[in-house]
Structures are given as C-alpha cells and as structure tokens.
CSV table of C-alpha atoms in Angstrom, one decimal:
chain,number,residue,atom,x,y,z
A,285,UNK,CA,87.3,130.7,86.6
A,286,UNK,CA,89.9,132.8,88.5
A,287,UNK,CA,93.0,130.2,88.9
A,288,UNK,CA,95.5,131.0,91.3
A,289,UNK,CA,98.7,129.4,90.1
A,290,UNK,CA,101.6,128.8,92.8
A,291,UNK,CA,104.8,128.9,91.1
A,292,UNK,CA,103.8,130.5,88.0
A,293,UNK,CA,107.6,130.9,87.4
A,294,UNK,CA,108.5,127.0,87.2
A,295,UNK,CA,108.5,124.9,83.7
A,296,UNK,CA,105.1,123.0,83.8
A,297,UNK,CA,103.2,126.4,85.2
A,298,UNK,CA,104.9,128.3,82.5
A,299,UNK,CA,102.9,125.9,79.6
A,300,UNK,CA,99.9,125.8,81.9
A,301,UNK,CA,99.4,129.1,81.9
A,302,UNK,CA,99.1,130.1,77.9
A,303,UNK,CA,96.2,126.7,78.3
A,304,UNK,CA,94.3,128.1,81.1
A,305,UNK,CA,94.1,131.4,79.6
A,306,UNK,CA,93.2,129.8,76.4
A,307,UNK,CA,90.0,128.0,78.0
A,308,UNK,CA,88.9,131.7,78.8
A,309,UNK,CA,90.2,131.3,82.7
A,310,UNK,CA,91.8,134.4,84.5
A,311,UNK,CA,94.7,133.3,85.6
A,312,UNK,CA,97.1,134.7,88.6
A,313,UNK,CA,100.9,133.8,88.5
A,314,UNK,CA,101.9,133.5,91.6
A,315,UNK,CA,105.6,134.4,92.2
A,316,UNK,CA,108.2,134.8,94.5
A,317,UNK,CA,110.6,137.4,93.0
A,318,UNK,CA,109.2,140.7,90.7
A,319,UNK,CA,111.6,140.0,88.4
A,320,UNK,CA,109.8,137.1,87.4
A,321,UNK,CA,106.8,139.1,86.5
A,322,UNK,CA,107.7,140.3,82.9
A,323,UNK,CA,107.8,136.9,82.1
A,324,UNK,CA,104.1,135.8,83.6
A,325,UNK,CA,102.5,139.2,82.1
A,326,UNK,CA,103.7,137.6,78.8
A,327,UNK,CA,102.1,134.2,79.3
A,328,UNK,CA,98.8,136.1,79.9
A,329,UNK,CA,98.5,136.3,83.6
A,330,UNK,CA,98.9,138.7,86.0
A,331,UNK,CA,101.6,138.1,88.5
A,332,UNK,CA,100.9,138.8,92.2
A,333,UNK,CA,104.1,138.3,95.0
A,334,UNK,CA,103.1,134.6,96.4
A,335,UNK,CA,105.8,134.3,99.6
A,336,UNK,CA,105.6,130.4,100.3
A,337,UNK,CA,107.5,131.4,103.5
A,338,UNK,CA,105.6,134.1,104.4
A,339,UNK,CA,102.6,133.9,106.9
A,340,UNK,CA,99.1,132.2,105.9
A,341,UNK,CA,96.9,135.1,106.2
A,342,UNK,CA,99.1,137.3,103.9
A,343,UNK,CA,98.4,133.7,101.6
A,344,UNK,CA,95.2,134.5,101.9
A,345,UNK,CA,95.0,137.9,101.3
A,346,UNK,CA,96.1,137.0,97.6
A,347,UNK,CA,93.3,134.1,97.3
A,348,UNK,CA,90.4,136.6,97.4
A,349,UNK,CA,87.7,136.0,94.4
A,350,UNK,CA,89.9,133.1,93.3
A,351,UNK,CA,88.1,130.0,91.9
A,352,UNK,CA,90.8,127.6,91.9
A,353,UNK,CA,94.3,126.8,93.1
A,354,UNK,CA,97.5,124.8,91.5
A,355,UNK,CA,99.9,124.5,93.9
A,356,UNK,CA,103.4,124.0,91.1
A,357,UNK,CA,105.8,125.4,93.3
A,358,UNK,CA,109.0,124.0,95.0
A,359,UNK,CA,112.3,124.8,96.8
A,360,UNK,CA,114.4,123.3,93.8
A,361,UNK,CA,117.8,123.0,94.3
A,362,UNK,CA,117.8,125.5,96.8
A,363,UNK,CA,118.6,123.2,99.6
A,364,UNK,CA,116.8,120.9,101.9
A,365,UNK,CA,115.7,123.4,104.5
A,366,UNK,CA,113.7,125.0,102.0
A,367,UNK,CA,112.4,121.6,100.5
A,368,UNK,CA,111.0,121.7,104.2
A,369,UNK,CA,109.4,125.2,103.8
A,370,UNK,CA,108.5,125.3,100.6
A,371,UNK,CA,107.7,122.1,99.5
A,372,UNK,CA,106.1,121.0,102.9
A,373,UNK,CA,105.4,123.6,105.5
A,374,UNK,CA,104.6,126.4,102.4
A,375,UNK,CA,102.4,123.4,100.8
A,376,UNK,CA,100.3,123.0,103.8
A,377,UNK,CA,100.1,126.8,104.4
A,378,UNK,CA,98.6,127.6,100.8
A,379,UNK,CA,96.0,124.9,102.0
A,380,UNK,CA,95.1,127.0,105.1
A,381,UNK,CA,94.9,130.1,103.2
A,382,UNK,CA,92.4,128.9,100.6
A,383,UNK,CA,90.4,127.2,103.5
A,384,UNK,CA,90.9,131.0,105.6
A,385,UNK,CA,89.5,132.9,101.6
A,386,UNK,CA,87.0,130.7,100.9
A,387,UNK,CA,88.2,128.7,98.2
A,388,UNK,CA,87.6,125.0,97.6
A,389,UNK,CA,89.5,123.6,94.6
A,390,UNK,CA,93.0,122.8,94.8
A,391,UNK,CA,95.0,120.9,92.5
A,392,UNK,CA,98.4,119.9,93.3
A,393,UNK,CA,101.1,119.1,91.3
A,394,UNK,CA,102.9,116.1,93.4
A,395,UNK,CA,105.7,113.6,92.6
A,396,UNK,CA,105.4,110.5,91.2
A,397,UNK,CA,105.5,107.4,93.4
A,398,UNK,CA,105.4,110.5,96.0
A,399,UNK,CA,103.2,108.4,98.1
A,400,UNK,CA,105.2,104.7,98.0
A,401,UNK,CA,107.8,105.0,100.5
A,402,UNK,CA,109.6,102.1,99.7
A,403,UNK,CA,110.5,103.3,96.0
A,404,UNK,CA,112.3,106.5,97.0
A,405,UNK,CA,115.8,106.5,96.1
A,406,UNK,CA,118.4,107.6,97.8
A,407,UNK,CA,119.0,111.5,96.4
A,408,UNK,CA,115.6,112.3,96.3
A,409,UNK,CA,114.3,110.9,99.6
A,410,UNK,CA,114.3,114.3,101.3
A,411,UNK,CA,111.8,115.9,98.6
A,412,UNK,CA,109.8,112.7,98.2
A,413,UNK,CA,109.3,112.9,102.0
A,414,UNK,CA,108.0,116.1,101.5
A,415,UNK,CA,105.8,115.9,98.9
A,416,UNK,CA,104.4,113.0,100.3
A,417,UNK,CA,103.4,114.5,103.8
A,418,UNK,CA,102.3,117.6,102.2
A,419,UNK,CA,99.6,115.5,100.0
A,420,UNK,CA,98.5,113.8,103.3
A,421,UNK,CA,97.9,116.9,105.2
A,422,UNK,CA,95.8,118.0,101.6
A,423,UNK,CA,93.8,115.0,101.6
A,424,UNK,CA,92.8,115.2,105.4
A,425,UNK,CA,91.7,118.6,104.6
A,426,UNK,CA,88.2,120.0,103.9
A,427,UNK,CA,89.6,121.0,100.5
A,428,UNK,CA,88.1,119.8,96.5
A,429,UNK,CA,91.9,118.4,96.0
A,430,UNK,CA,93.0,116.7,93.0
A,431,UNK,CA,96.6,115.6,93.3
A,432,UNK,CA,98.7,115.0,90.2
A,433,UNK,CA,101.9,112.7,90.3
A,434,UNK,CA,103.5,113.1,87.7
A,435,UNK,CA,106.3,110.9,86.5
A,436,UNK,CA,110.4,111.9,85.5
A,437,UNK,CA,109.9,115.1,83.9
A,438,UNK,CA,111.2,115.7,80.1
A,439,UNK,CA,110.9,118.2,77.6
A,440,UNK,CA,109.7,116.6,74.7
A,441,UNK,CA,107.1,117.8,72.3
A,442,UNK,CA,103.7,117.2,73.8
A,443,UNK,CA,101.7,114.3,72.8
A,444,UNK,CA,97.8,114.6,74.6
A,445,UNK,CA,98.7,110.8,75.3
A,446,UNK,CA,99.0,109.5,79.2
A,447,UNK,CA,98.6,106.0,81.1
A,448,UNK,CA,99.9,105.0,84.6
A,449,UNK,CA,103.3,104.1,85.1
A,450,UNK,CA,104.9,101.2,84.3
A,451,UNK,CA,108.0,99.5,84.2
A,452,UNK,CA,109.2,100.7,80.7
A,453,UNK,CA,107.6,104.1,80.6
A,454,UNK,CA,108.2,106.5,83.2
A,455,UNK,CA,108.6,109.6,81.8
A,456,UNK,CA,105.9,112.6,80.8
A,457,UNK,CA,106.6,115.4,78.8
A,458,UNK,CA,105.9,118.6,80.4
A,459,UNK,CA,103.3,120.0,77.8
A,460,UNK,CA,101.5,117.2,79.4
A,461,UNK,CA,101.2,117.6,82.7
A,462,UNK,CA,100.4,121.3,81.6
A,463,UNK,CA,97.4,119.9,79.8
A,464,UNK,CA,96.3,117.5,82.4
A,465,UNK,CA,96.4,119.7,85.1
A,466,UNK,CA,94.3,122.4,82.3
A,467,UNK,CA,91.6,119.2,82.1
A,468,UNK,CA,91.7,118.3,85.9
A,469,UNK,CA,90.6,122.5,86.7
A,470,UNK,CA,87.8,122.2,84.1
A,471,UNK,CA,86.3,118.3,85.3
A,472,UNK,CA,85.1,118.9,89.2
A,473,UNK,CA,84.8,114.9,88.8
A,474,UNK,CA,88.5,114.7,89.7
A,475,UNK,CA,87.9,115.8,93.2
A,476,UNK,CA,88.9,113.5,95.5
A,477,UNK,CA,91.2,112.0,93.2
A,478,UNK,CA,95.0,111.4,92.6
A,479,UNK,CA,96.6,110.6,89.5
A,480,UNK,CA,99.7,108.7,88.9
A,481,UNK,CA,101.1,109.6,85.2
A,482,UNK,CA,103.6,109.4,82.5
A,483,UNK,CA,102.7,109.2,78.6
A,484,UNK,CA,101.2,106.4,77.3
A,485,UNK,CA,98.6,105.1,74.6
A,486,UNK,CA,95.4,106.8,76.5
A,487,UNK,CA,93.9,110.2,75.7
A,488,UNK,CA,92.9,113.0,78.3
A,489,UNK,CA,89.1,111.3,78.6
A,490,UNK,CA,90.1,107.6,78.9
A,491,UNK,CA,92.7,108.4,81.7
A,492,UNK,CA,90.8,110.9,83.5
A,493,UNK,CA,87.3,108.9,83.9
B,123,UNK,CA,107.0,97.6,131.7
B,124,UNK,CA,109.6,96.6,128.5
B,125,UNK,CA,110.3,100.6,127.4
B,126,UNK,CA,111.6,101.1,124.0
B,127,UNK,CA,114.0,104.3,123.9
B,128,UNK,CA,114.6,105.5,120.2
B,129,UNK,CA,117.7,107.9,120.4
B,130,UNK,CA,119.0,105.9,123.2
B,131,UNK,CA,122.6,107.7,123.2
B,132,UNK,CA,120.8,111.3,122.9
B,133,UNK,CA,121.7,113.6,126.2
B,134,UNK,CA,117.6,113.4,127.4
B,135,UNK,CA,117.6,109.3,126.8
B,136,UNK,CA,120.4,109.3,128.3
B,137,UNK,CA,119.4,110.9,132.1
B,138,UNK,CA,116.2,109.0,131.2
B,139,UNK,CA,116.9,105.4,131.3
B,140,UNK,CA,118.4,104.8,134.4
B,141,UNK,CA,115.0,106.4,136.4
B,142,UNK,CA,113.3,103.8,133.8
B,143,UNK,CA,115.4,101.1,134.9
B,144,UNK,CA,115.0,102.5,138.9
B,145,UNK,CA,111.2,102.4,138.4
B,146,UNK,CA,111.5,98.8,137.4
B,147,UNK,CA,111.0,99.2,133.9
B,148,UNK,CA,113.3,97.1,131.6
B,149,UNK,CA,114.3,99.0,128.8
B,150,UNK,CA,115.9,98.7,125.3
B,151,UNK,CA,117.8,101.4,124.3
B,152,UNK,CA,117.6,102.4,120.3
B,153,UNK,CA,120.8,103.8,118.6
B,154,UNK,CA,121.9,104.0,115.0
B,155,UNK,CA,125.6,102.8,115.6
B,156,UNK,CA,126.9,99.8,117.8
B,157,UNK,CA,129.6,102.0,119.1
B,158,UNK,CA,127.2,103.6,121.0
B,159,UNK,CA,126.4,100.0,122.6
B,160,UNK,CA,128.7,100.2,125.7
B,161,UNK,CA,127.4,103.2,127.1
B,162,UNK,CA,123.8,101.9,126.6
B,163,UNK,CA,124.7,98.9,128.2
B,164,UNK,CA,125.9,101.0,131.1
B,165,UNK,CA,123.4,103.1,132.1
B,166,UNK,CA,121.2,99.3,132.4
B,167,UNK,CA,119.4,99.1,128.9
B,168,UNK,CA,119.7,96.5,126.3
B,169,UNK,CA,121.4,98.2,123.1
B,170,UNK,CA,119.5,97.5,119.5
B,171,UNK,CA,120.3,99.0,116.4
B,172,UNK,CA,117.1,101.0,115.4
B,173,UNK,CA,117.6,102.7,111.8
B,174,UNK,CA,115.3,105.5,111.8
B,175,UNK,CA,116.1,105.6,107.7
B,176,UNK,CA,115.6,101.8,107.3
B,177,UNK,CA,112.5,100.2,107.0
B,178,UNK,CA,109.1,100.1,108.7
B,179,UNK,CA,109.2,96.1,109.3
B,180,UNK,CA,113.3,96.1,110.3
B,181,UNK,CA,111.6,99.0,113.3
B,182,UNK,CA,108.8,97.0,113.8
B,183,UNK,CA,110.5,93.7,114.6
B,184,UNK,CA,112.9,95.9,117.5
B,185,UNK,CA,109.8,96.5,119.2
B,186,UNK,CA,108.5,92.3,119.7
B,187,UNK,CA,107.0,92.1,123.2
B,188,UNK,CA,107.5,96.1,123.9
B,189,UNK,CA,104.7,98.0,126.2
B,190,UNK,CA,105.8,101.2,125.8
B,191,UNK,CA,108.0,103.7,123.0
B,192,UNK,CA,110.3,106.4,123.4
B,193,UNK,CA,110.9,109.0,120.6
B,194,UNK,CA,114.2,110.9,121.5
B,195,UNK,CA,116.0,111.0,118.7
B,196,UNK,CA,117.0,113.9,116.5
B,197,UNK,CA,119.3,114.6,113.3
B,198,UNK,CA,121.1,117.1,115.2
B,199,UNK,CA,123.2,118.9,113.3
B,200,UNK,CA,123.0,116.3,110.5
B,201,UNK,CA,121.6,118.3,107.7
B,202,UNK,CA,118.4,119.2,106.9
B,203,UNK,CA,118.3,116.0,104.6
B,204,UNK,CA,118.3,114.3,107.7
B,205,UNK,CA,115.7,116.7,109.4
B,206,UNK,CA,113.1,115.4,107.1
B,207,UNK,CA,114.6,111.7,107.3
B,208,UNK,CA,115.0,111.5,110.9
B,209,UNK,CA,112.9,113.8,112.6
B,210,UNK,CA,109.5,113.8,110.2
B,211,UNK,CA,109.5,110.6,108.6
B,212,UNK,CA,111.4,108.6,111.0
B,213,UNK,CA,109.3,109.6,113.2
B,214,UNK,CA,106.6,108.6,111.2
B,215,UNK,CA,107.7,105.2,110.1
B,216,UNK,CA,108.5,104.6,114.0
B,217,UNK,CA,104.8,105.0,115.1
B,218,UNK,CA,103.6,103.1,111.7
B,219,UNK,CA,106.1,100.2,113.4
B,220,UNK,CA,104.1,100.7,116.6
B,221,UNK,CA,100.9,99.4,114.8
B,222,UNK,CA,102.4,97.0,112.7
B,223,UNK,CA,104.2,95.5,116.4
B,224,UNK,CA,101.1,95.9,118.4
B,225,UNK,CA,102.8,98.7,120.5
B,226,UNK,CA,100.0,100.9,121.9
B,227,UNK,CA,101.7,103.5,124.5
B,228,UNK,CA,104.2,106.1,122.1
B,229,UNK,CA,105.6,108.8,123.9
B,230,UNK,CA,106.7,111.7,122.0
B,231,UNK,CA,109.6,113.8,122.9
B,232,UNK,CA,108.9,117.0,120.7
B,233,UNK,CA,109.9,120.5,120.8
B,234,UNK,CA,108.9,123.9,122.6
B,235,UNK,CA,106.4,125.8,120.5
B,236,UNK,CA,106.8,123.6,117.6
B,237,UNK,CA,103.0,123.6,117.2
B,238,UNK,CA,103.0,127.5,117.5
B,239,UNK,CA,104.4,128.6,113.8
B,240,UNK,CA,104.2,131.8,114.1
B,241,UNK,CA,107.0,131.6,116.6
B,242,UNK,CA,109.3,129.3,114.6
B,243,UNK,CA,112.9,131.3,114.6
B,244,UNK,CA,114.3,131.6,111.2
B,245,UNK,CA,117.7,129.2,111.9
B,246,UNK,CA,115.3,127.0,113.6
B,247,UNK,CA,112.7,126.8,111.0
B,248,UNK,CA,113.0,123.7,109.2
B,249,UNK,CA,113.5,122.2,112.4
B,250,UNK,CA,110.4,122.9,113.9
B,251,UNK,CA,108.2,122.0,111.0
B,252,UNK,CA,109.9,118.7,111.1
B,253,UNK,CA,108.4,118.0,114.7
B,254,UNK,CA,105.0,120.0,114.1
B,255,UNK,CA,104.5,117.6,111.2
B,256,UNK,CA,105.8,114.2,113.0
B,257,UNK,CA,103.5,115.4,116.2
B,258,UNK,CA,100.0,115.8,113.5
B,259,UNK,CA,100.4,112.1,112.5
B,260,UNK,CA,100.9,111.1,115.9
B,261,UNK,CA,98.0,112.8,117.0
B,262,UNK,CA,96.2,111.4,114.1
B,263,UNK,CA,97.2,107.9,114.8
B,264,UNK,CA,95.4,105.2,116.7
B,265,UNK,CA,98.2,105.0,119.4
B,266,UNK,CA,98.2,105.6,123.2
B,267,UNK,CA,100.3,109.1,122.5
B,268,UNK,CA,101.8,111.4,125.1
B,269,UNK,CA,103.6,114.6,123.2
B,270,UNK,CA,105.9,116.4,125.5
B,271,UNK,CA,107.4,119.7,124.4
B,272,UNK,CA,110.4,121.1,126.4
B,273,UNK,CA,111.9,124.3,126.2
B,274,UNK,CA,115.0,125.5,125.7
B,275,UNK,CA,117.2,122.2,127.1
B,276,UNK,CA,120.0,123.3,130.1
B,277,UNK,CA,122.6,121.2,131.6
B,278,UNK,CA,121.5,122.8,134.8
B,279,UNK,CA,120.8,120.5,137.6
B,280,UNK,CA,117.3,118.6,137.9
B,281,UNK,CA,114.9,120.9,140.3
B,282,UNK,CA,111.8,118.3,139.7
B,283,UNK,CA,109.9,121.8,139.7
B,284,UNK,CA,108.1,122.6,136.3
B,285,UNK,CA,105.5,124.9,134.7
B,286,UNK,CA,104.4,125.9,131.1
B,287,UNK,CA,106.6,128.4,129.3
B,288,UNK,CA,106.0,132.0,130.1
B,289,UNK,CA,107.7,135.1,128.5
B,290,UNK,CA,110.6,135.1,131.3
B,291,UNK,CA,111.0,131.3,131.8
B,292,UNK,CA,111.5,128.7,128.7
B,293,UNK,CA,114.0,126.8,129.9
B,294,UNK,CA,114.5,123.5,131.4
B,295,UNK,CA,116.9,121.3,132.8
B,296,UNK,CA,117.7,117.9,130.5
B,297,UNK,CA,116.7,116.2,134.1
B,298,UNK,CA,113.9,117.2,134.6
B,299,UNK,CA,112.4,116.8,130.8
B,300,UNK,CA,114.1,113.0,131.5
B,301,UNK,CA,112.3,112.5,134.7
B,302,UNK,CA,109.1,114.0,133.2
B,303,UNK,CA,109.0,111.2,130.6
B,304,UNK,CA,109.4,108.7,133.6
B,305,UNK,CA,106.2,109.9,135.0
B,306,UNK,CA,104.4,110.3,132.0
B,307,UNK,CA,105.6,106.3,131.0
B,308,UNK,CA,103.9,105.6,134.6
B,309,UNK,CA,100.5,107.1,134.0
B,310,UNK,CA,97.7,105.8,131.7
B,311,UNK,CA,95.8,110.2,132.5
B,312,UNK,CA,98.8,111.6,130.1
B,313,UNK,CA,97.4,109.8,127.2
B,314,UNK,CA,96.1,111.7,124.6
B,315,UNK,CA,97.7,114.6,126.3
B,316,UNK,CA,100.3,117.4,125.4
B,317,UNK,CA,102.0,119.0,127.9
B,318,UNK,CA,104.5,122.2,127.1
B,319,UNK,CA,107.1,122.5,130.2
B,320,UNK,CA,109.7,124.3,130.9
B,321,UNK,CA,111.1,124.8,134.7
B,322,UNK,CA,109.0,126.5,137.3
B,323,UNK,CA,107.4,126.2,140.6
B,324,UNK,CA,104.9,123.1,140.4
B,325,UNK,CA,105.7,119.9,141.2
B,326,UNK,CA,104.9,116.6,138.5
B,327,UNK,CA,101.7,115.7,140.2
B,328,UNK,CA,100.3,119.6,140.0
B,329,UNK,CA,102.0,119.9,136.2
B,330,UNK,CA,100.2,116.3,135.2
B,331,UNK,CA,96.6,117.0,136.3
C-alpha cells in the first residue's frame, strides 16, 4: 500500500515509518518544514510538504494514488491556537481531502481517555478537547477510520505487549504504538474501531481481535 | 416563556434581556462570576452562576423548568485555552445539558462566516473554528436549534433594518443582533434555521421568512 503519514516528523511516526516500509508499504512523510526532509528520506520515505493549515484541496492534491492515511500530527507546544488548527480544524481538513482524493482508510493516532470528558485534567484540557472533537467529526465521516488512543507516552524499549488501561498501567512505549498503528494499516478488520492502549500482558492478535 | 441567557453580562445579552423581559418572557441570566449579579438583576433577569468549564449535570440542573436557551457567551480575549473551553466545548456541554434537562428550543449566537473557512482571517482563526465546530454538533443534535450569525458587531444605534452580508455591508448594530434573538425566541419557523445578518434594508418579518 501507499501510506500517507501526517506528521512524519513527530516521535511515534518516526518508528512507524522504518515498520511500514519494512512490511513492503510505500510510505509518504508528510511534513511541515523541508528541513525535516533529510531526516524522513533516511527512515525510507519520501517527504512531501503536508501544510495542516493550509487549504483542503492543496491536502488533497498530496493524497493522489494513496492507499491509506495516519494522521500523527499535532501543534505541540506551539500554543493553543494552533492546538485548534492543527490538532482540530487541520484534523478534520486531512479528513476532507482524503474524502475530496478518493481515499478510504484513515487511522488516527488520538489521545488516551480523548473521548471521557470527565477525566481531563486541568493542563491538558485544551488538547484533549481537541482531539476529542476531531475523532467525532472522523467517526461521522464516510471514512474506514481506526482511531488509536494511546496512553502517557514513554520511551522505553519496545515490548509487542498491550492491554487497555487500567489503574496501575497507563503508560505505552512508543515502539508500540508504532507497531500497532503498522498492524491496524495491515487488518481492514479494525475499521470502525477505536482502541484504547497502554502495555500490558496481551500480544498484537489478542488485543486487536 | 422561562429564557435561559448563557453569557448573561456579555454586551449582546445584555441589550437582549430587557426586550425578553418586555415580551413577557421571564429570564435567567447565566454568568460565570456573582459580581456580575447586580447588573443582571437590573436589566430584570434572575442571575445564576453557569460555569461553562464545570460540568454537564452542575449546567443541566441551571436549566430545571427552562423553555428556551441562549448561547451568548464567549472567551473573549481569554486565551485560546479558553477558546476551545468556552466557545467549542462549552458550547457543547451546554446543549448536551439541554438534553439531559429536557430543554428543547437552543438558540445559538454564532459568528459571521464562521461556517465559510476559506474566509477565516488569520488573527481570527482559531476563533472561528471554535464556533464552526460548536455550530456542527448543534446542528447534529436532537434540539429545537436556531444558529444566528452576525457580522462585524457596532455600537451603532438599533435600525431594526437587516439583510445578509454583502461585500459593502457586514456590519451590525449589537441592537439589532439583540432584538433579532427576541424574534427568533418568539417563532417556532426559525427552527432548524440559520440565518447570516448583518444591517440592511429589510425588516425582521422579510429577513425571517
């Protein structure tokens, strides 16, 4: 498959890049800064300028022949007006664009507990608020979403081990959600589906079905 | 009718509620602070506090026994924290307290060519996508919606004249959006309606049918 990857820049895409590729996908970093593209030619992808602020047609434009999106980008810390434009508005433009090129699958790398309201604390209750109307607008859509939450992200060696959250485990190592989101693009029996995560005692198979 | 006015103390709510209160409505006026309660209590509402960033069931049980809702508040000049808080997911939780209170009629005071996004300005951006957003979940609710979008707001004096925004006229008076509300609270035909106004030559029966 052709995977377009939307913030091919950030930590997770960065590890889910070398996987895709490795599974024999072609895979298109999606950027917003050529400086960044050095570092996505070395992964094995080919960067392409991805403007999250930009308009939805030029979106489009660099969705043609593509299989399959990940959506793995976000404003960061670079303030709360672009949490709004980039984590939100940008979200639900990338939706528009693959619906305006033709393409169906869309995977989007959430936030866990994203979508329970009454669990957001205080700091991050702005991006939470975003992430969580941005996967509403993807689920009303015509989209083949999968939506990935997630939980606290570490860097910790990767372990090919997941369950849902609980109340002593709430962290997932990054490697992880790479690998997950590398299973989800391969198993079209995720669509439809969200999936709340952090490491655990299951493997890829048990968690996913 | 018993109105609920969220953003009682705002400039709009504030020309608004005594032509509620004229037209025989009785109305409760929603503000975040009790300092703001005097001047409620003035212009012939009942002040409540109504935390737009507290809890669905805390909003829900401020609208026991209410007919009709007002949306008129705004972050202002907040932050953009508050944007998303206030505006989008306020919003939100306000109409979700609607259900939950068995409030049907929710009129939405929303913002000139927030649903056009090409037209967004840049410093008023995150703004708008805070409103376009609120207005989609409205429109996708079960409730009695009215969504009115106002241009550019003036001080000017009320004209009760109106039309829809052309490319020499998108302004209109604070009055006027004030009195439109009134009329739009009084008329079962606006539901399920938008209506984008600015001042102009019609009057409100030629504007509203």
């Amino acid at each position: 498959m052709k995977v377009l990857v939307i913030g091919a820049h950030g930590k997770v895409a960065q590890l889910l890049i070398p996987k895709l590729v490795a599974a024999g996908h072609t895979v298109i970093g999606g950027v917003h800064n050529t400086d960044q593209n050095a570092a996505i030619e070395k992964l094995g992808a080919t960067p392409i300028i991805f403007d999250l602020l930009g308009p939805v047609e030029k979106m489009a434009s660099a969705m043609q022949s593509v299989d399959a999106i990940v959506f793995s980008a976000g404003a960061g810390g670079r303030g709360y007006d672009q949490t709004i434009l980039i984590d939100l508005d940008g979200a639900v433009k990338s939706m528009e664009a693959a619906k305006m090129a033709g393409v169906h699958r869309y995977v989007m790398v959430s936030s866990g507990a994203s979508n329970h309201r009454e669990t957001w604390g205080n700091a991050i209750r702005p991006y939470m608020a975003a992430k969580f109307y941005a996967d509403r607008e993807l689920k009303r859509s015509a989209l083949d979403y999968t939506i990935i939450r997630p939980g606290m992200l570490t860097d910790d060696p990767e372990t090919g081990l997941y369950q849902t959250p609980t109340a002593d485990q709430r962290s997932i190592a990054r490697g992880d959600v790479a690998e997950f989101i590398n299973a989800v693009i391969a198993d079209p029996a995720t669509i439809h589906r969200a999936f709340d995560i952090v490491n655990g005692p299951h493997n890829l198979a048990e968690i996913l079905h």
